[in-house]
Amino acid sequence: MKFILHNLRMIWARLSNSGWVLAELFLVFIVMWFLCDSLGCMKYTFYRPLGYDIDHVYRLTTVQGGESRDTTLLNADKYLNILKRLEQEPTVEAASLSYWSLPMSGANSYNSLAVQDTIGQNGRIIYATGGYTRVFHMQEQQGRTFAALPVGINNVMLSQAIADAFKKRLPEFSLNTPLTWRGDTVNTVTQGGIVGSFRDYRYGNDAHWIFMRLGEQLMRERFGNQQAQIVFRVKPAADGPDYREQFLREIAPRLDT
């Protein structure tokens, strides 16, 4: 019995003298646990599907200049001519023109939509022609495609994330719920559908986007001579390592405006 008590006293004395060591070990354990958990979450987020596809997708860069260029046309007219010709190319599956709206690209074109003038959600405005969701293979509801959305600033499609955010605050929210732009109590914004969940960068949450389809007249009036971005998806059978050189050699001259 005395032997057991003696050993217990020795253990207690060593523990009291080694308190700081135990505290340091505990702190190291907490830090390592936090780092492992964070790295695991980052790895899961990185490999989670983005919600859109950029395989076989190219961006067309345009150059302005030359003595023979037509100065009577707006940039919007020239971009529209390029887009129409590009869509007719046999190797092109889909093409789209947009303003500050490419995935994984920074843009400050944000605005807020509200329900009943009180429940609002902020989102990035996507100004694009109807082929945008086809180029990036974004998920759309059957019968409610972006290409069928009426043109105009008061017709929108919401990303799934922003629609879910509205539903969280207003359970009865649906596609038939009328919306208004921030500060506009006169015009009603109509929903045309929902674009499936996606992220606009690898480590981000599902994106809050508001899609608006561009028409020719809207482009001329709203964007005029602004710089646009043209992207297109090439048919898998036509794509390959030498497609870029083939495009510049054979197709680009036919797009010259």
mmCIF file of C-alpha atoms in Angstrom:
data_model
loop_
_atom_site.group_PDB
_atom_site.id
_atom_site.type_symbol
_atom_site.label_atom_id
_atom_site.label_comp_id
_atom_site.label_asym_id
_atom_site.label_seq_id
_atom_site.Cartn_x
_atom_site.Cartn_y
_atom_site.Cartn_z
ATOM 1 C CA MET A 1 0.000 0.000 0.000
ATOM 2 C CA LYS A 2 2.803 2.419 0.938
ATOM 3 C CA PHE A 3 4.542 1.574 -2.341
ATOM 4 C CA ILE A 4 1.441 2.523 -4.358
ATOM 5 C CA LEU A 5 0.999 5.807 -2.480
ATOM 6 C CA HIS A 6 4.683 6.621 -2.996
ATOM 7 C CA ASN A 7 4.388 6.075 -6.764
ATOM 8 C CA LEU A 8 1.244 8.202 -6.957
ATOM 9 C CA ARG A 9 3.019 11.061 -5.125
ATOM 10 C CA MET A 10 5.935 10.829 -7.574
ATOM 11 C CA ILE A 11 3.606 10.924 -10.595
ATOM 12 C CA TRP A 12 1.757 13.930 -9.186
ATOM 13 C CA ALA A 13 4.998 15.799 -8.519
ATOM 14 C CA ARG A 14 6.212 15.231 -12.069
ATOM 15 C CA LEU A 15 2.891 16.331 -13.502
ATOM 16 C CA SER A 16 2.921 19.554 -11.527
ATOM 17 C CA ASN A 17 6.493 20.264 -12.648
ATOM 18 C CA SER A 18 5.647 19.485 -16.292
ATOM 19 C CA GLY A 19 2.437 21.524 -16.544
ATOM 20 C CA TRP A 20 3.836 23.904 -19.156
ATOM 21 C CA VAL A 21 4.981 20.982 -21.289
ATOM 22 C CA LEU A 22 1.493 19.485 -21.216
ATOM 23 C CA ALA A 23 -0.032 22.864 -22.066
ATOM 24 C CA GLU A 24 2.316 23.248 -25.016
ATOM 25 C CA LEU A 25 1.491 19.751 -26.267
ATOM 26 C CA PHE A 26 -2.214 20.493 -25.989
ATOM 27 C CA LEU A 27 -1.761 23.749 -27.922
ATOM 28 C CA VAL A 28 0.201 21.956 -30.655
ATOM 29 C CA PHE A 29 -2.565 19.343 -30.878
ATOM 30 C CA ILE A 30 -5.225 22.043 -31.336
ATOM 31 C CA VAL A 31 -3.201 23.858 -34.021
ATOM 32 C CA MET A 32 -2.459 20.637 -35.918
ATOM 33 C CA TRP A 33 -6.108 19.581 -35.747
ATOM 34 C CA PHE A 34 -7.175 22.972 -37.117
ATOM 35 C CA LEU A 35 -4.621 22.820 -39.965
ATOM 36 C CA CYS A 36 -5.572 19.284 -40.953
ATOM 37 C CA ASP A 37 -9.264 20.146 -40.913
ATOM 38 C CA SER A 38 -8.684 23.306 -42.979
ATOM 39 C CA LEU A 39 -6.528 21.494 -45.548
ATOM 40 C CA GLY A 40 -9.111 18.733 -45.811
ATOM 41 C CA CYS A 41 -11.889 21.249 -46.451
ATOM 42 C CA MET A 42 -9.763 23.090 -49.036
ATOM 43 C CA LYS A 43 -8.985 19.830 -50.834
ATOM 44 C CA TYR A 44 -12.678 18.858 -50.877
ATOM 45 C CA THR A 45 -13.683 22.303 -52.170
ATOM 46 C CA PHE A 46 -10.956 22.327 -54.839
ATOM 47 C CA TYR A 47 -11.994 18.974 -56.311
ATOM 48 C CA ARG A 48 -15.738 19.572 -56.022
ATOM 49 C CA PRO A 49 -17.288 20.117 -59.493
ATOM 50 C CA LEU A 50 -17.296 23.768 -60.554
ATOM 51 C CA GLY A 51 -20.739 23.520 -62.102
ATOM 52 C CA TYR A 52 -19.531 24.522 -65.552
ATOM 53 C CA ASP A 53 -17.072 23.134 -68.092
ATOM 54 C CA ILE A 54 -14.255 24.942 -69.901
ATOM 55 C CA ASP A 55 -12.895 21.982 -71.875
ATOM 56 C CA HIS A 56 -12.834 22.858 -75.598
ATOM 57 C CA VAL A 57 -13.692 26.496 -74.757
ATOM 58 C CA TYR A 58 -11.677 29.348 -76.272
ATOM 59 C CA ARG A 59 -11.697 33.093 -75.822
ATOM 60 C CA LEU A 60 -11.387 35.232 -78.933
ATOM 61 C CA THR A 61 -9.161 38.299 -78.565
ATOM 62 C CA THR A 62 -9.848 41.105 -81.006
ATOM 63 C CA VAL A 63 -7.537 43.886 -82.181
ATOM 64 C CA GLN A 64 -8.772 47.231 -83.464
ATOM 65 C CA GLY A 65 -6.918 49.355 -85.982
ATOM 66 C CA GLY A 66 -5.910 49.683 -89.591
ATOM 67 C CA GLU A 67 -6.485 52.429 -92.117
ATOM 68 C CA SER A 68 -9.416 50.631 -93.738
ATOM 69 C CA ARG A 69 -11.431 50.052 -90.569
ATOM 70 C CA ASP A 70 -15.043 51.242 -90.639
ATOM 71 C CA THR A 71 -15.464 54.135 -88.196
ATOM 72 C CA THR A 72 -19.207 54.454 -88.827
ATOM 73 C CA LEU A 73 -20.041 51.316 -86.851
ATOM 74 C CA LEU A 74 -20.169 50.971 -83.081
ATOM 75 C CA ASN A 75 -18.015 48.323 -81.469
ATOM 76 C CA ALA A 76 -21.263 46.572 -80.573
ATOM 77 C CA ASP A 77 -22.095 46.186 -84.296
ATOM 78 C CA LYS A 78 -18.635 44.800 -85.050
ATOM 79 C CA TYR A 79 -18.825 42.312 -82.177
ATOM 80 C CA LEU A 80 -22.260 41.186 -83.329
ATOM 81 C CA ASN A 81 -20.938 40.597 -86.854
ATOM 82 C CA ILE A 82 -18.062 38.524 -85.481
ATOM 83 C CA LEU A 83 -20.410 36.512 -83.269
ATOM 84 C CA LYS A 84 -22.798 35.720 -86.132
ATOM 85 C CA ARG A 85 -19.974 34.568 -88.393
ATOM 86 C CA LEU A 86 -18.415 32.519 -85.599
ATOM 87 C CA GLU A 87 -21.702 30.723 -84.882
ATOM 88 C CA GLN A 88 -21.817 29.623 -88.541
ATOM 89 C CA GLU A 89 -18.428 27.924 -88.409
ATOM 90 C CA PRO A 90 -18.771 24.115 -88.737
ATOM 91 C CA THR A 91 -16.266 23.449 -85.941
ATOM 92 C CA VAL A 92 -18.055 25.703 -83.408
ATOM 93 C CA GLU A 93 -20.677 24.175 -81.117
ATOM 94 C CA ALA A 94 -21.773 27.410 -79.382
ATOM 95 C CA ALA A 95 -20.592 30.995 -79.040
ATOM 96 C CA SER A 96 -21.426 33.927 -76.822
ATOM 97 C CA LEU A 97 -20.646 37.580 -76.346
ATOM 98 C CA SER A 98 -20.595 39.148 -72.902
ATOM 99 C CA TYR A 99 -19.459 42.193 -70.941
ATOM 100 C CA TRP A 100 -17.380 41.678 -67.772
ATOM 101 C CA SER A 101 -19.108 38.342 -67.220
ATOM 102 C CA LEU A 102 -16.671 35.481 -67.759
ATOM 103 C CA PRO A 103 -16.341 32.854 -65.001
ATOM 104 C CA MET A 104 -13.276 33.167 -62.794
ATOM 105 C CA SER A 105 -12.802 36.805 -63.782
ATOM 106 C CA GLY A 106 -13.214 39.755 -61.461
ATOM 107 C CA ALA A 107 -15.962 42.264 -62.213
ATOM 108 C CA ASN A 108 -17.742 44.974 -60.268
ATOM 109 C CA SER A 109 -21.070 44.691 -62.096
ATOM 110 C CA TYR A 110 -23.103 43.963 -58.963
ATOM 111 C CA ASN A 111 -26.657 44.940 -58.082
ATOM 112 C CA SER A 112 -29.424 43.931 -55.684
ATOM 113 C CA LEU A 113 -32.824 42.397 -56.297
ATOM 114 C CA ALA A 114 -35.563 42.666 -53.704
ATOM 115 C CA VAL A 115 -38.844 40.965 -52.851
ATOM 116 C CA GLN A 116 -41.569 43.147 -51.330
ATOM 117 C CA ASP A 117 -39.037 46.017 -51.179
ATOM 118 C CA THR A 118 -37.583 44.592 -47.956
ATOM 119 C CA ILE A 119 -35.924 41.213 -48.616
ATOM 120 C CA GLY A 120 -32.893 41.774 -50.852
ATOM 121 C CA GLN A 121 -30.037 39.752 -52.296
ATOM 122 C CA ASN A 122 -26.884 41.083 -53.915
ATOM 123 C CA GLY A 123 -25.528 39.361 -57.012
ATOM 124 C CA ARG A 124 -23.094 39.729 -59.895
ATOM 125 C CA ILE A 125 -24.837 40.824 -63.089
ATOM 126 C CA ILE A 126 -24.064 38.666 -66.116
ATOM 127 C CA TYR A 127 -24.572 40.546 -69.384
ATOM 128 C CA ALA A 128 -24.410 37.927 -72.140
ATOM 129 C CA THR A 129 -26.002 36.685 -75.330
ATOM 130 C CA GLY A 130 -28.094 33.534 -75.308
ATOM 131 C CA GLY A 131 -25.276 31.070 -76.046
ATOM 132 C CA TYR A 132 -23.482 31.754 -72.741
ATOM 133 C CA THR A 133 -24.850 28.768 -70.786
ATOM 134 C CA ARG A 134 -24.301 26.457 -73.772
ATOM 135 C CA VAL A 135 -20.672 27.504 -74.110
ATOM 136 C CA PHE A 136 -19.960 26.696 -70.450
ATOM 137 C CA HIS A 137 -22.364 23.721 -70.220
ATOM 138 C CA MET A 138 -24.229 25.218 -67.275
ATOM 139 C CA GLN A 139 -27.214 23.344 -65.903
ATOM 140 C CA GLU A 140 -30.603 24.778 -66.865
ATOM 141 C CA GLN A 141 -34.194 23.834 -66.170
ATOM 142 C CA GLN A 142 -35.973 21.992 -68.949
ATOM 143 C CA GLY A 143 -37.966 24.448 -71.021
ATOM 144 C CA ARG A 144 -36.443 27.454 -69.240
ATOM 145 C CA THR A 145 -33.179 28.091 -71.047
ATOM 146 C CA PHE A 146 -31.162 31.282 -70.990
ATOM 147 C CA ALA A 147 -31.399 31.460 -74.791
ATOM 148 C CA ALA A 148 -35.210 31.705 -74.462
ATOM 149 C CA LEU A 149 -35.104 34.463 -71.827
ATOM 150 C CA PRO A 150 -36.659 37.701 -73.150
ATOM 151 C CA VAL A 151 -34.151 40.469 -73.780
ATOM 152 C CA GLY A 152 -34.144 43.401 -71.380
ATOM 153 C CA ILE A 153 -32.980 44.586 -67.993
ATOM 154 C CA ASN A 154 -36.229 43.534 -66.320
ATOM 155 C CA ASN A 155 -35.982 39.867 -67.322
ATOM 156 C CA VAL A 156 -33.499 37.746 -65.375
ATOM 157 C CA MET A 157 -32.441 34.235 -64.512
ATOM 158 C CA LEU A 158 -31.055 33.586 -61.024
ATOM 159 C CA SER A 159 -28.294 31.206 -60.037
ATOM 160 C CA GLN A 160 -29.409 28.427 -57.696
ATOM 161 C CA ALA A 161 -27.486 29.955 -54.790
ATOM 162 C CA ILE A 162 -29.244 33.322 -54.943
ATOM 163 C CA ALA A 163 -32.636 31.627 -55.381
ATOM 164 C CA ASP A 164 -31.931 29.484 -52.292
ATOM 165 C CA ALA A 165 -30.945 32.616 -50.356
ATOM 166 C CA PHE A 166 -34.323 34.179 -51.186
ATOM 167 C CA LYS A 167 -36.141 30.964 -50.185
ATOM 168 C CA LYS A 168 -34.317 30.890 -46.856
ATOM 169 C CA ARG A 169 -35.703 34.307 -45.969
ATOM 170 C CA LEU A 170 -39.040 33.868 -47.754
ATOM 171 C CA PRO A 171 -40.147 30.185 -47.876
ATOM 172 C CA GLU A 172 -42.898 30.886 -50.424
ATOM 173 C CA PHE A 173 -40.399 32.343 -52.916
ATOM 174 C CA SER A 174 -40.768 30.883 -56.438
ATOM 175 C CA LEU A 175 -40.194 31.700 -60.097
ATOM 176 C CA ASN A 176 -43.498 33.552 -60.082
ATOM 177 C CA THR A 177 -42.412 35.909 -57.308
ATOM 178 C CA PRO A 178 -42.047 39.450 -58.703
ATOM 179 C CA LEU A 179 -38.769 41.227 -57.996
ATOM 180 C CA THR A 180 -37.540 44.805 -58.153
ATOM 181 C CA TRP A 181 -34.115 46.346 -58.603
ATOM 182 C CA ARG A 182 -32.622 48.185 -55.653
ATOM 183 C CA GLY A 183 -33.973 51.725 -55.594
ATOM 184 C CA ASP A 184 -36.560 51.048 -58.333
ATOM 185 C CA THR A 185 -40.095 50.800 -56.965
ATOM 186 C CA VAL A 186 -41.788 51.203 -60.351
ATOM 187 C CA ASN A 187 -40.529 48.430 -62.656
ATOM 188 C CA THR A 188 -41.126 44.748 -61.970
ATOM 189 C CA VAL A 189 -38.392 42.212 -62.697
ATOM 190 C CA THR A 190 -39.591 38.865 -64.061
ATOM 191 C CA GLN A 191 -37.755 35.571 -63.534
ATOM 192 C CA GLY A 192 -37.215 33.289 -66.497
ATOM 193 C CA GLY A 193 -35.654 30.310 -64.714
ATOM 194 C CA ILE A 194 -32.772 29.113 -62.555
ATOM 195 C CA VAL A 195 -29.209 28.197 -63.514
ATOM 196 C CA GLY A 196 -27.850 25.238 -61.521
ATOM 197 C CA SER A 197 -25.289 25.667 -58.742
ATOM 198 C CA PHE A 198 -21.752 26.626 -59.735
ATOM 199 C CA ARG A 199 -18.720 28.421 -58.295
ATOM 200 C CA ASP A 200 -16.886 31.324 -59.884
ATOM 201 C CA TYR A 201 -13.531 30.305 -58.412
ATOM 202 C CA ARG A 202 -12.031 27.087 -57.070
ATOM 203 C CA TYR A 203 -12.160 27.815 -53.356
ATOM 204 C CA GLY A 204 -15.410 29.801 -53.353
ATOM 205 C CA ASN A 205 -18.970 29.046 -52.344
ATOM 206 C CA ASP A 206 -21.777 28.693 -54.863
ATOM 207 C CA ALA A 207 -22.017 31.925 -56.843
ATOM 208 C CA HIS A 208 -24.756 34.540 -56.501
ATOM 209 C CA TRP A 209 -25.287 35.556 -60.121
ATOM 210 C CA ILE A 210 -28.100 37.359 -61.937
ATOM 211 C CA PHE A 211 -28.234 36.564 -65.665
ATOM 212 C CA MET A 212 -29.492 39.131 -68.181
ATOM 213 C CA ARG A 213 -29.710 38.285 -71.894
ATOM 214 C CA LEU A 214 -28.419 40.830 -74.378
ATOM 215 C CA GLY A 215 -30.117 41.697 -77.632
ATOM 216 C CA GLU A 216 -28.703 43.749 -80.492
ATOM 217 C CA GLN A 217 -30.521 46.977 -79.639
ATOM 218 C CA LEU A 218 -29.731 46.698 -75.939
ATOM 219 C CA MET A 219 -26.049 46.203 -76.779
ATOM 220 C CA ARG A 220 -25.980 49.305 -78.945
ATOM 221 C CA GLU A 221 -27.812 51.476 -76.428
ATOM 222 C CA ARG A 222 -26.193 50.291 -73.222
ATOM 223 C CA PHE A 223 -22.668 49.303 -74.266
ATOM 224 C CA GLY A 224 -21.968 51.097 -77.553
ATOM 225 C CA ASN A 225 -18.179 51.160 -77.898
ATOM 226 C CA GLN A 226 -17.388 49.180 -74.724
ATOM 227 C CA GLN A 227 -14.984 46.250 -75.010
ATOM 228 C CA ALA A 228 -16.737 42.866 -75.084
ATOM 229 C CA GLN A 229 -15.528 39.305 -74.551
ATOM 230 C CA ILE A 230 -16.309 36.570 -77.071
ATOM 231 C CA VAL A 231 -16.018 32.918 -76.062
ATOM 232 C CA PHE A 232 -16.866 29.802 -78.042
ATOM 233 C CA ARG A 233 -16.998 26.046 -77.580
ATOM 234 C CA VAL A 234 -15.410 23.851 -80.218
ATOM 235 C CA LYS A 235 -16.907 20.478 -81.080
ATOM 236 C CA PRO A 236 -14.767 17.792 -79.370
ATOM 237 C CA ALA A 237 -14.101 15.995 -82.653
ATOM 238 C CA ALA A 238 -12.722 19.191 -84.194
ATOM 239 C CA ASP A 239 -10.580 20.292 -81.254
ATOM 240 C CA GLY A 240 -6.948 19.368 -80.844
ATOM 241 C CA PRO A 241 -3.436 20.670 -80.114
ATOM 242 C CA ASP A 242 -3.250 22.436 -83.481
ATOM 243 C CA TYR A 243 -6.738 23.981 -83.408
ATOM 244 C CA ARG A 244 -5.494 27.430 -82.374
ATOM 245 C CA GLU A 245 -3.110 27.641 -85.329
ATOM 246 C CA GLN A 246 -5.793 26.293 -87.657
ATOM 247 C CA PHE A 247 -8.266 28.880 -86.359
ATOM 248 C CA LEU A 248 -5.879 31.797 -86.882
ATOM 249 C CA ARG A 249 -4.955 30.561 -90.337
ATOM 250 C CA GLU A 250 -8.353 29.555 -91.740
ATOM 251 C CA ILE A 251 -11.192 30.993 -89.640
ATOM 252 C CA ALA A 252 -9.938 34.311 -88.222
ATOM 253 C CA PRO A 253 -9.679 35.998 -91.653
ATOM 254 C CA ARG A 254 -13.391 35.280 -92.249
ATOM 255 C CA LEU A 255 -14.273 37.044 -88.982
ATOM 256 C CA ASP A 256 -12.461 40.275 -89.790
ATOM 257 C CA THR A 257 -14.788 43.286 -89.489
#
